[in-house]
Short mmCIF file of C-alpha atoms in Angstrom, two decimals:
data_model
loop_
_atom_site.label_atom_id
_atom_site.label_comp_id
_atom_site.label_asym_id
_atom_site.label_seq_id
_atom_site.Cartn_x
_atom_site.Cartn_y
_atom_site.Cartn_z
CA MET A 657 -69.37 30.03 -29.66
CA ASP A 658 -70.34 33.13 -31.63
CA LYS A 659 -69.94 31.15 -34.86
CA VAL A 660 -72.52 28.53 -33.89
CA PRO A 661 -75.82 29.18 -35.73
CA ASP A 662 -79.25 29.01 -34.10
CA LEU A 663 -77.90 29.20 -30.57
CA SER A 664 -79.47 31.80 -28.30
CA ASP A 665 -77.35 34.35 -26.48
CA VAL A 666 -78.37 32.83 -23.14
CA GLU A 667 -77.18 29.38 -24.25
CA LYS A 668 -73.93 30.79 -25.58
CA ARG A 669 -73.16 32.62 -22.36
CA ARG A 670 -74.05 29.55 -20.29
CA TRP A 671 -71.85 27.22 -22.34
CA VAL A 672 -68.94 29.65 -22.19
CA ALA A 673 -69.42 29.99 -18.43
CA GLU A 674 -69.43 26.20 -18.00
CA VAL A 675 -66.16 25.89 -19.93
CA LYS A 676 -64.54 28.65 -17.87
CA LEU A 677 -65.62 27.00 -14.61
CA LEU A 678 -64.37 23.58 -15.69
CA LYS A 679 -61.11 25.15 -16.80
CA ALA A 680 -60.79 26.77 -13.37
CA TYR A 681 -61.61 23.47 -11.66
CA TYR A 682 -59.00 21.53 -13.61
CA HIS A 683 -56.35 24.15 -12.85
CA PHE A 684 -57.36 23.87 -9.17
CA PHE A 685 -57.09 20.09 -9.32
CA LEU A 686 -53.55 20.35 -10.71
CA PHE A 687 -52.72 23.05 -8.15
CA ARG A 688 -53.63 20.72 -5.27
CA MET A 689 -51.36 18.05 -6.71
CA TYR A 690 -48.35 20.06 -7.85
CA GLY A 691 -48.60 23.49 -6.20
CA PRO A 692 -47.25 26.16 -8.58
CA ILE A 693 -48.27 25.13 -12.11
CA PRO A 694 -48.12 26.63 -15.60
CA VAL A 695 -51.29 28.61 -16.27
CA ILE A 696 -52.72 28.21 -19.77
CA ARG A 697 -54.92 31.25 -20.33
CA LYS A 698 -55.45 30.62 -24.05
CA ASN A 699 -54.99 27.66 -26.33
CA LEU A 700 -51.54 27.62 -27.84
CA LEU A 701 -51.53 27.92 -31.61
CA VAL A 702 -50.29 24.98 -33.66
CA SER A 703 -47.82 27.43 -35.19
CA ALA A 704 -46.49 28.55 -31.77
CA SER A 705 -42.73 28.55 -31.43
CA ILE A 706 -40.88 26.10 -29.21
CA ASP A 707 -40.21 28.84 -26.70
CA GLU A 708 -43.91 29.81 -26.53
CA VAL A 709 -44.85 26.20 -25.82
CA ARG A 710 -42.39 26.03 -22.93
CA VAL A 711 -44.58 27.71 -20.30
CA PRO A 712 -42.99 28.20 -16.85
CA ARG A 713 -44.66 27.51 -13.51
CA LEU A 714 -46.32 30.51 -11.88
CA PRO A 715 -46.18 31.39 -8.16
CA VAL A 716 -48.88 29.89 -5.96
CA ASP A 717 -50.66 33.22 -5.41
CA SER A 718 -50.77 33.90 -9.16
CA VAL A 719 -52.27 30.48 -9.85
CA VAL A 720 -54.96 31.01 -7.20
CA ASN A 721 -55.76 34.49 -8.50
CA TYR A 722 -56.18 33.13 -12.02
CA VAL A 723 -58.46 30.30 -10.91
CA VAL A 724 -60.61 32.66 -8.83
CA SER A 725 -60.83 35.21 -11.67
CA LEU A 726 -62.10 32.49 -14.04
CA ILE A 727 -64.74 31.44 -11.51
CA ASP A 728 -65.80 35.06 -11.03
CA GLU A 729 -66.12 35.47 -14.80
CA ALA A 730 -68.22 32.33 -15.12
CA THR A 731 -70.58 32.70 -12.17
CA PRO A 732 -72.95 35.44 -13.45
CA ASP A 733 -73.88 33.46 -16.58
CA LEU A 734 -74.66 30.21 -14.76
CA PRO A 735 -78.22 29.39 -13.62
CA SER A 736 -78.96 29.47 -9.90
CA GLN A 737 -80.55 26.05 -10.19
CA ILE A 738 -81.36 23.44 -12.81
CA MET A 739 -84.90 23.86 -14.09
CA ASN A 740 -84.95 21.03 -16.64
CA GLU A 741 -84.06 18.34 -14.11
CA ALA A 742 -84.89 15.40 -16.37
CA SER A 743 -82.05 16.17 -18.75
CA GLU A 744 -79.70 18.66 -17.06
CA LEU A 745 -79.08 17.61 -13.46
CA GLY A 746 -75.32 17.63 -12.93
CA ARG A 747 -74.67 20.68 -15.11
CA LEU A 748 -72.92 23.57 -13.45
CA THR A 749 -74.75 26.22 -11.43
CA LYS A 750 -73.96 29.35 -9.43
CA PRO A 751 -73.90 27.44 -6.10
CA ILE A 752 -71.44 24.95 -7.61
CA ALA A 753 -69.21 27.76 -8.88
CA LEU A 754 -69.25 29.54 -5.52
CA SER A 755 -68.56 26.28 -3.67
CA ILE A 756 -65.54 25.54 -5.86
CA LYS A 757 -64.32 29.08 -5.22
CA ALA A 758 -64.67 28.45 -1.48
CA GLN A 759 -62.65 25.25 -1.76
CA VAL A 760 -59.94 27.06 -3.74
CA LEU A 761 -59.63 29.91 -1.25
CA VAL A 762 -59.72 27.66 1.83
CA THR A 763 -56.92 25.59 0.27
CA ALA A 764 -54.90 28.72 -0.54
CA ALA A 765 -55.33 30.01 3.03
CA SER A 766 -54.24 26.73 4.62
CA PRO A 767 -50.75 26.10 6.06
CA LEU A 768 -49.37 24.22 3.05
CA PHE A 769 -49.82 27.27 0.80
CA ASN A 770 -50.08 30.19 3.22
CA GLY A 771 -46.71 31.27 4.63
CA ASN A 772 -45.11 27.83 4.45
CA PRO A 773 -41.44 28.31 5.48
CA GLY A 774 -40.53 24.90 4.08
CA TYR A 775 -40.83 26.28 0.55
CA ALA A 776 -39.14 29.64 1.17
CA ASN A 777 -36.27 28.69 -1.17
CA PHE A 778 -38.44 27.11 -3.87
CA LYS A 779 -37.80 29.27 -6.95
CA ASP A 780 -37.94 28.91 -10.70
CA LYS A 781 -34.89 29.13 -12.94
CA THR A 782 -35.14 32.92 -13.17
CA GLY A 783 -35.18 33.33 -9.39
CA VAL A 784 -38.93 33.93 -9.02
CA GLN A 785 -40.16 32.72 -5.62
CA LEU A 786 -42.96 30.17 -6.18
CA PHE A 787 -44.30 30.21 -2.59
CA ASN A 788 -44.95 33.39 -0.63
CA PRO A 789 -43.27 32.72 2.76
CA THR A 790 -45.32 35.42 4.52
CA TYR A 791 -48.50 34.29 6.30
CA SER A 792 -51.61 36.28 5.36
CA VAL A 793 -54.71 36.33 7.56
CA GLU A 794 -56.45 38.16 4.70
CA LYS A 795 -56.52 34.83 2.84
CA TRP A 796 -58.72 33.41 5.58
CA GLN A 797 -61.01 36.43 5.31
CA LYS A 798 -61.42 35.77 1.58
CA ALA A 799 -62.03 32.08 2.32
CA ALA A 800 -64.67 32.85 4.95
CA ASP A 801 -66.44 35.28 2.64
CA ALA A 802 -66.42 32.72 -0.17
CA CYS A 803 -67.81 29.97 2.08
CA LYS A 804 -70.61 32.23 3.29
CA ALA A 805 -71.47 33.23 -0.30
CA ALA A 806 -71.59 29.57 -1.36
CA ILE A 807 -73.85 28.62 1.55
CA THR A 808 -76.17 31.58 0.92
CA ALA A 809 -76.48 30.77 -2.79
CA ALA A 810 -77.13 27.07 -2.14
CA GLU A 811 -79.70 27.67 0.59
CA ALA A 812 -81.46 30.27 -1.57
CA VAL A 813 -82.43 27.51 -4.02
CA GLY A 814 -83.50 25.06 -1.32
CA ALA A 815 -80.31 23.32 -0.21
CA LYS A 816 -80.40 21.97 3.34
CA LEU A 817 -78.90 19.14 5.34
CA HIS A 818 -80.53 15.89 4.31
CA TYR A 819 -82.53 13.89 6.85
CA TYR A 820 -83.73 10.37 6.19
CA ILE A 821 -87.48 9.89 5.76
CA PRO A 822 -88.53 6.21 5.92
CA GLU A 823 -90.63 5.05 3.02
CA SER A 824 -94.02 3.40 3.40
CA GLY A 825 -93.71 -0.04 4.96
CA GLU A 826 -90.44 0.62 6.79
CA THR A 827 -90.23 0.02 10.52
CA VAL A 828 -87.30 2.07 11.73
CA SER A 829 -86.04 3.03 15.19
CA ASP A 830 -84.68 6.48 16.04
CA SER A 831 -81.20 4.92 16.24
CA THR A 832 -81.45 3.59 12.71
CA LYS A 833 -82.78 6.92 11.45
CA LEU A 834 -79.61 8.62 12.69
CA THR A 835 -77.39 6.24 10.76
CA MET A 836 -79.59 6.51 7.70
CA ASN A 837 -79.34 10.32 7.81
CA ILE A 838 -75.72 9.80 6.84
CA ARG A 839 -76.03 6.91 4.40
CA SER A 840 -78.94 8.41 2.49
CA ALA A 841 -77.20 11.81 2.23
CA ILE A 842 -74.68 10.02 0.02
CA SER A 843 -76.85 7.63 -1.99
CA ASP A 844 -80.27 9.31 -2.30
CA LYS A 845 -80.13 10.81 -5.78
CA TRP A 846 -80.18 14.59 -5.94
CA ASN A 847 -81.14 15.00 -2.29
CA SER A 848 -81.35 18.46 -0.74
CA GLU A 849 -77.74 18.37 0.46
CA THR A 850 -76.12 17.71 -2.92
CA ILE A 851 -74.61 20.90 -4.31
CA TRP A 852 -72.67 19.18 -7.10
CA GLY A 853 -73.53 15.65 -8.12
CA ALA A 854 -71.42 14.07 -10.86
CA SER A 855 -74.10 12.84 -13.22
CA ASN A 856 -71.49 11.25 -15.51
CA ALA A 857 -69.75 9.50 -12.61
CA TYR A 858 -72.39 7.21 -11.17
CA ALA A 859 -71.27 5.25 -8.14
CA THR A 860 -71.76 1.61 -9.10
CA GLY A 861 -68.43 -0.20 -9.10
CA VAL A 862 -67.38 1.36 -5.80
CA GLN A 863 -70.51 -0.11 -4.22
CA SER A 864 -69.58 -3.64 -5.23
CA LEU A 865 -66.12 -3.05 -3.80
CA SER A 866 -67.64 -1.81 -0.52
CA GLN A 867 -70.45 -4.33 -0.05
CA ALA A 868 -69.71 -7.00 2.52
CA ARG A 869 -71.26 -10.45 2.34
CA ILE A 870 -73.90 -10.13 5.01
CA THR A 871 -76.16 -12.57 6.80
CA SER A 872 -79.87 -12.35 7.50
CA SER A 873 -80.96 -12.36 11.11
CA ASP A 874 -83.98 -14.37 9.96
CA PRO A 875 -82.62 -16.84 7.38
CA SER A 876 -85.83 -18.87 7.36
CA ASN A 877 -87.79 -16.02 5.78
CA VAL A 878 -85.20 -14.06 3.80
CA PRO A 879 -82.84 -15.31 1.07
CA THR A 880 -79.16 -15.33 1.92
CA PRO A 881 -77.01 -13.38 -0.57
CA PRO A 882 -74.94 -15.61 -2.87
CA SER A 883 -71.46 -16.21 -1.55
CA SER A 884 -69.87 -16.52 -4.96
CA ASN A 885 -71.61 -13.66 -6.74
CA GLU A 886 -68.92 -11.75 -8.62
CA SER A 887 -70.75 -8.43 -8.29
CA ILE A 888 -69.94 -8.42 -4.56
CA ARG A 889 -66.21 -7.69 -4.52
CA SER A 890 -66.01 -6.86 -0.80
CA ILE A 891 -62.43 -5.57 -0.86
CA LEU A 892 -62.31 -1.91 0.22
CA SER A 893 -60.79 -2.01 3.70
CA PRO A 894 -60.68 0.93 6.13
CA PRO A 895 -57.88 0.37 8.70
CA ILE A 896 -58.34 0.29 12.45
CA HIS A 897 -57.16 3.89 12.89
CA ILE A 898 -60.15 5.03 10.81
CA ALA A 899 -62.43 3.12 13.18
CA GLU A 900 -60.65 4.82 16.08
CA MET A 901 -61.15 8.25 14.48
CA PHE A 902 -64.90 8.38 15.10
CA TYR A 903 -66.23 9.91 18.30
CA SER A 904 -67.69 8.11 21.27
CA ASN A 905 -71.45 8.20 21.74
CA ASN A 906 -70.83 11.35 23.80
CA GLY A 907 -69.54 13.21 20.76
CA VAL A 908 -65.86 13.53 21.72
CA PRO A 909 -62.75 11.54 20.68
CA ILE A 910 -62.58 8.17 22.40
CA ASP A 911 -59.17 8.97 23.90
CA GLU A 912 -60.65 12.12 25.50
CA ASP A 913 -63.97 10.71 26.75
CA ILE A 914 -63.94 10.43 30.54
CA HIS A 915 -66.38 7.50 30.36
CA TYR A 916 -65.00 5.52 27.41
CA ASP A 917 -62.89 2.44 28.11
CA TYR A 918 -60.09 3.57 25.80
CA ALA A 919 -57.33 1.49 27.35
CA ASN A 920 -59.17 -1.76 26.52
CA ARG A 921 -60.57 -0.72 23.14
CA LEU A 922 -58.46 -3.27 21.23
CA THR A 923 -58.43 -6.11 23.77
CA LYS A 924 -61.76 -6.31 25.60
CA ILE A 925 -64.44 -8.51 24.05
CA ARG A 926 -68.05 -7.78 25.00
CA THR A 927 -71.38 -9.43 24.37
CA VAL A 928 -74.00 -7.21 22.74
CA ALA A 929 -76.86 -6.27 25.06
CA ASP A 930 -80.42 -5.47 24.04
CA LYS A 931 -79.86 -1.69 24.28
CA ASP A 932 -77.33 -1.87 21.43
CA ARG A 933 -79.40 -4.09 19.14
CA PHE A 934 -79.98 -1.42 16.48
CA TYR A 935 -76.24 -1.01 15.92
CA LEU A 936 -74.86 -4.44 16.89
CA LYS A 937 -76.22 -7.98 16.64
CA LYS A 938 -77.76 -8.91 20.00
CA ASP A 939 -75.87 -11.60 21.96
CA TYR A 940 -72.95 -11.42 19.50
CA GLU A 941 -69.37 -11.04 20.72
CA THR A 942 -67.38 -8.14 19.34
CA ILE A 943 -64.57 -5.86 20.43
CA GLN A 944 -64.84 -2.85 22.75
CA LEU A 945 -63.82 -0.55 19.87
CA ASN A 946 -67.19 -1.26 18.23
CA PHE A 947 -69.24 -0.32 21.31
CA ASP A 948 -70.45 3.06 22.57
CA ARG A 949 -69.67 4.98 19.39
CA GLU A 950 -71.40 7.84 17.61
CA PRO A 951 -74.07 7.05 14.96
CA ARG A 952 -71.70 7.92 12.10
CA PHE A 953 -69.46 5.02 13.16
CA TYR A 954 -72.34 2.61 12.60
CA ALA A 955 -73.53 4.43 9.47
CA ASP A 956 -70.15 4.48 7.75
CA LEU A 957 -68.51 1.20 8.76
CA GLY A 958 -69.35 -2.44 8.37
CA PHE A 959 -67.62 -4.86 10.78
CA ASP A 960 -67.93 -8.18 12.54
CA GLY A 961 -71.14 -8.10 14.59
CA GLY A 962 -72.43 -4.86 13.05
CA ILE A 963 -76.01 -4.38 11.83
CA TRP A 964 -76.34 -3.64 8.10
CA TYR A 965 -79.71 -1.98 7.50
CA GLY A 966 -81.33 -1.98 4.05
CA GLN A 967 -80.40 -4.15 1.04
CA GLY A 968 -84.01 -5.34 0.82
CA LEU A 969 -84.70 -5.55 4.56
CA TYR A 970 -86.36 -2.45 5.99
CA ASN A 971 -87.46 -3.55 9.42
CA ASP A 972 -85.37 -3.09 12.55
CA SER A 973 -86.49 -6.44 13.90
CA LYS A 974 -85.28 -8.32 10.81
CA THR A 975 -82.03 -6.96 9.38
CA TRP A 976 -78.75 -8.08 7.92
CA PHE A 977 -75.67 -8.29 10.07
CA LEU A 978 -72.03 -9.07 9.40
CA GLN A 979 -70.05 -12.13 10.51
CA ALA A 980 -66.43 -11.76 9.48
CA LYS A 981 -64.39 -14.32 11.40
CA ALA A 982 -62.76 -17.22 9.57
CA GLY A 983 -65.35 -19.67 8.28
CA GLN A 984 -68.22 -17.21 8.62
CA PHE A 985 -70.24 -15.85 5.74
CA GLY A 986 -68.50 -12.47 5.45
CA ALA A 987 -64.98 -13.80 5.92
CA ARG A 988 -62.18 -14.22 3.44
CA LEU A 989 -63.30 -15.83 0.18
CA GLY A 990 -60.45 -17.14 -1.91
CA ALA A 991 -57.34 -15.12 -2.60
CA SER A 992 -58.89 -11.68 -2.93
CA LEU A 993 -62.58 -11.06 -2.27
CA PHE A 994 -62.41 -9.89 1.34
CA SER A 995 -61.55 -6.92 3.53
CA VAL A 996 -57.95 -7.21 4.70
CA THR A 997 -58.71 -5.21 7.87
CA GLY A 998 -62.12 -6.49 8.95
CA TYR A 999 -63.86 -3.17 8.23
CA TRP A 1000 -65.89 -2.08 5.19
CA PRO A 1001 -66.97 1.42 3.95
CA LYS A 1002 -70.71 0.78 4.32
CA LYS A 1003 -71.37 4.50 3.79
CA LEU A 1004 -70.77 4.15 0.06
CA VAL A 1005 -73.33 1.37 -0.44
CA ASN A 1006 -76.82 2.42 -1.49
CA TYR A 1007 -79.17 0.97 1.12
CA LYS A 1008 -81.71 0.37 -1.68
CA ASN A 1009 -79.53 -2.25 -3.38
CA ASP A 1010 -80.88 -5.78 -2.95
CA PHE A 1011 -79.88 -9.36 -3.54
CA GLY A 1012 -82.76 -10.29 -5.79
CA SER A 1013 -85.82 -12.33 -4.96
CA ASN A 1014 -84.12 -15.66 -5.64
CA SER A 1015 -80.57 -14.97 -4.48
CA SER A 1016 -79.38 -14.99 -8.08
CA GLY A 1017 -77.68 -11.62 -8.10
CA TYR A 1018 -76.87 -8.32 -6.45
CA ASN A 1019 -78.77 -5.38 -7.87
CA VAL A 1020 -76.80 -2.14 -7.62
CA ILE A 1021 -78.64 1.17 -7.81
CA GLY A 1022 -76.14 3.83 -8.81
CA TYR A 1023 -76.13 7.40 -7.60
CA PRO A 1024 -74.33 10.52 -8.83
CA TRP A 1025 -71.11 10.90 -6.87
CA PRO A 1026 -71.52 13.80 -4.38
CA VAL A 1027 -68.56 15.98 -5.38
CA ILE A 1028 -69.68 18.77 -3.04
CA ARG A 1029 -72.21 18.52 -0.21
CA LEU A 1030 -73.66 21.32 1.89
CA SER A 1031 -72.24 19.81 5.06
CA GLU A 1032 -68.73 20.31 3.66
CA MET A 1033 -69.45 24.00 3.07
CA TYR A 1034 -70.69 24.36 6.65
CA LEU A 1035 -67.52 22.81 8.03
CA LEU A 1036 -65.20 24.81 5.78
CA TYR A 1037 -66.95 28.00 6.88
CA SER A 1038 -66.54 27.07 10.53
CA GLU A 1039 -62.85 26.34 9.90
CA ALA A 1040 -62.28 29.65 8.11
CA LEU A 1041 -64.05 31.64 10.84
CA ASN A 1042 -61.89 30.02 13.51
CA GLU A 1043 -58.68 30.81 11.64
CA LEU A 1044 -59.86 34.36 11.14
CA SER A 1045 -60.97 35.30 14.64
CA GLY A 1046 -61.02 32.21 16.85
CA PRO A 1047 -64.07 30.36 18.18
CA THR A 1048 -67.29 32.36 18.45
CA GLU A 1049 -71.00 31.55 18.49
CA GLU A 1050 -71.00 31.90 14.70
CA THR A 1051 -68.04 29.52 14.44
CA TYR A 1052 -69.82 26.91 16.56
CA LYS A 1053 -73.12 27.31 14.70
CA TRP A 1054 -72.07 25.59 11.49
CA ILE A 1055 -70.25 22.62 12.96
CA ASP A 1056 -73.08 22.08 15.42
CA LEU A 1057 -75.62 21.85 12.59
CA VAL A 1058 -73.64 18.96 11.12
CA ARG A 1059 -73.24 17.32 14.52
CA LYS A 1060 -76.97 17.65 15.26
CA ARG A 1061 -77.83 15.75 12.06
CA ALA A 1062 -75.49 13.01 13.29
CA GLY A 1063 -77.29 12.83 16.64
CA LEU A 1064 -74.60 14.67 18.67
CA LYS A 1065 -74.71 17.64 21.00
CA GLY A 1066 -72.83 20.84 20.18
CA VAL A 1067 -69.08 20.99 20.64
CA VAL A 1068 -69.10 23.25 23.71
CA GLU A 1069 -71.65 21.11 25.56
CA SER A 1070 -70.03 17.81 24.55
CA TRP A 1071 -66.51 18.81 25.58
CA ALA A 1072 -67.67 20.46 28.79
CA ASN A 1073 -69.54 17.37 29.95
CA PHE A 1074 -67.48 14.47 28.62
CA SER A 1075 -63.94 15.48 27.66
CA LYS A 1076 -60.76 15.32 29.71
CA ASN A 1077 -60.05 18.71 28.14
CA PRO A 1078 -63.37 20.55 28.72
CA THR A 1079 -62.15 23.97 27.54
CA LYS A 1080 -60.69 22.74 24.26
CA PRO A 1081 -63.36 24.38 22.05
CA ASN A 1082 -62.64 27.76 23.65
CA THR A 1083 -59.25 28.33 22.01
CA LYS A 1084 -58.31 28.73 18.37
CA ASP A 1085 -55.80 25.87 18.53
CA GLY A 1086 -58.21 23.59 20.37
CA PHE A 1087 -61.11 24.29 18.05
CA ARG A 1088 -58.84 23.86 15.02
CA GLU A 1089 -58.18 20.30 16.13
CA ILE A 1090 -61.91 19.74 16.66
CA ILE A 1091 -63.04 21.11 13.29
CA GLN A 1092 -60.36 19.19 11.42
CA ARG A 1093 -61.43 15.93 13.03
CA GLU A 1094 -65.07 16.75 12.33
CA GLU A 1095 -64.25 17.19 8.63
CA MET A 1096 -62.39 13.88 8.54
CA ILE A 1097 -65.34 12.07 10.14
CA GLU A 1098 -68.18 13.72 8.23
CA LEU A 1099 -66.49 13.43 4.82
CA VAL A 1100 -64.78 10.06 5.29
CA PHE A 1101 -64.55 7.92 2.11
CA GLU A 1102 -65.60 10.87 -0.08
CA GLY A 1103 -62.16 11.66 -1.50
CA LYS A 1104 -61.46 14.63 0.78
CA ARG A 1105 -59.11 13.23 3.42
CA LEU A 1106 -55.84 13.24 1.45
CA TRP A 1107 -56.23 16.83 0.26
CA ASN A 1108 -57.27 18.06 3.70
CA LEU A 1109 -54.35 16.37 5.46
CA LYS A 1110 -51.99 17.91 2.93
CA ARG A 1111 -53.33 21.45 3.13
CA TRP A 1112 -53.28 21.28 6.95
CA LYS A 1113 -49.68 20.00 6.79
CA LYS A 1114 -50.74 17.00 8.86
CA ALA A 1115 -50.15 14.30 6.27
CA GLU A 1116 -46.90 13.19 7.92
CA GLU A 1117 -48.79 12.67 11.19
CA TYR A 1118 -51.61 10.61 9.72
CA LEU A 1119 -50.28 8.96 6.56
CA ASN A 1120 -47.39 7.29 8.38
CA LEU A 1121 -49.76 5.42 10.69
CA PRO A 1122 -49.46 1.65 10.20
CA ILE A 1123 -52.31 -0.01 8.34
CA ARG A 1124 -53.72 -2.45 10.87
CA GLY A 1125 -56.60 -4.91 10.90
CA TRP A 1126 -57.89 -7.92 12.80
CA ASP A 1127 -56.48 -11.45 12.55
CA LEU A 1128 -58.77 -12.68 9.78
CA GLU A 1129 -57.59 -16.30 9.84
CA GLN A 1130 -59.05 -16.91 13.30
CA GLU A 1131 -62.45 -18.46 14.06
CA GLU A 1132 -62.87 -17.51 17.74
CA ALA A 1133 -63.42 -13.92 18.86
CA VAL A 1134 -60.56 -14.07 21.38
CA ASN A 1135 -58.13 -14.80 18.53
CA TYR A 1136 -59.82 -12.85 15.72
CA TYR A 1137 -59.62 -9.62 17.72
CA ARG A 1138 -55.86 -9.48 17.73
CA VAL A 1139 -54.36 -6.47 16.00
CA ARG A 1140 -52.30 -7.35 12.94
CA GLN A 1141 -50.12 -4.89 11.05
CA ILE A 1142 -50.61 -5.19 7.31
CA VAL A 1143 -48.28 -2.55 5.93
CA ALA A 1144 -46.26 0.41 7.17
CA PRO A 1145 -46.76 3.30 4.72
CA VAL A 1146 -44.18 6.04 4.34
CA PHE A 1147 -45.02 9.71 3.79
CA THR A 1148 -42.25 12.30 3.83
CA THR A 1149 -42.08 16.06 3.35
CA LYS A 1150 -41.50 15.74 -0.37
CA ASP A 1151 -44.81 13.90 -0.77
CA TYR A 1152 -46.89 17.02 -0.09
CA LEU A 1153 -46.39 17.93 -3.76
CA TRP A 1154 -46.34 15.35 -6.50
CA PRO A 1155 -43.23 15.12 -8.70
CA LEU A 1156 -43.12 16.31 -12.29
CA SER A 1157 -42.20 13.57 -14.71
CA GLU A 1158 -38.63 13.59 -15.93
CA ASN A 1159 -39.89 13.75 -19.51
CA SER A 1160 -41.83 16.95 -18.80
CA ILE A 1161 -38.70 18.63 -17.47
CA VAL A 1162 -36.63 17.47 -20.44
CA VAL A 1163 -39.23 18.71 -22.95
CA ASN A 1164 -39.74 21.99 -21.09
CA PRO A 1165 -36.48 23.24 -19.50
CA LYS A 1166 -38.34 26.21 -17.99
CA LEU A 1167 -39.95 23.85 -15.47
CA VAL A 1168 -38.33 23.17 -12.10
CA GLN A 1169 -38.85 19.99 -10.10
CA ASN A 1170 -40.77 20.03 -6.83
CA PRO A 1171 -38.64 20.04 -3.66
CA GLY A 1172 -37.22 16.69 -2.62
CA TRP A 1173 -37.70 14.95 -5.96
#
């Protein structure tokens, strides 16, 4: 950089800092996949010897220390916020750097990497132990400090949880506002909650994959979207266990709620009453699983009988809804363009997309992919505090802020009033289960679930669940709402770390394969 003419010192330092942070991020990305990795501190010379090119894997703690040191080097020379928003939104900032550092340290403190006895004998060819088998609570202290620093830096430049504000001409109920708090936090460009938006990774294709073919509740006045339009792919398919993951409308898991009809969730068919009309199509028949759920369930999922707000209709009395049984508008179309489970990731679809004034097309409005949101930092901080010292008022504070935005009461109040296990939030183990589920719900479909399940060492529990959906070939509700297993995935202990390719090991004999491969 020093050789570049006519570049100010400030620009040079910023560009160098950006490269260092990206280098740290890419090492972190590889670390999550492979665990102990070779660390490349400097570019290898073209004239380097064969032995110099054969770089061995470093222990987990050494990799983490290197990544963190790079972030610490980069942070001071990054701007606190982007001032030239027209041309620079998406470039790296101090809050982004500190948030990545928080993610790194939370990952390093988690069970997969912190005192994991399963890797006690994982060594390189010289006998160096690649995983430290001794648990360290200090790692959670570092993680908590990093989360707090990231939150402080982000809030100092105006970051806050995003709340939906209806535009002029919209007629929106309080119920719809709650669901739109969630949807708009994803798709409203550069909203107050976005810490790092990927400006070169606009979400467009994923929207077409997520958009269901929906029906107007007032077809005489509103055009029906074209059934054969190729821009509506309609194939991303959350399984039933994702639908089961969301809380009840009382803010606790449906299998814990003393009032929820859990036993009949997959068998009982109900007709939608007027009180549920903002979430479900009035007088429509749908399954118990789709009733009495938290607002995020209705914000994030599309399903048979569900209301689909937006897409050109911004009035609660005249909205789209989804009909997914055989022969209906949102059902299977040909050999591929349909959800194989009967659920769709509505959360990823920009509510401002529309079908065009003459039904000739589907207009997708892209948005920068939210790589890091403030809500994630709140939840990671709550998790780190619990692991450090158990549940406290400070621990509850951050998760409750996220729950409040979703229209839920705090964890202590919700569990005390509605759970079969009312004291669950009072213990470290109980709250750990709560905060982990909260992260899975709040961040669903955002690319976080796999990495979280791995670092918690819970992937074997969740990723072996059968992929199930409804019986899509049926026309009547009584037959459509029969659970059908689609595939039985297999996740074993070896899958926590990805394998190195055989070619890599042949080319570089200093590398050792990950356990089990």
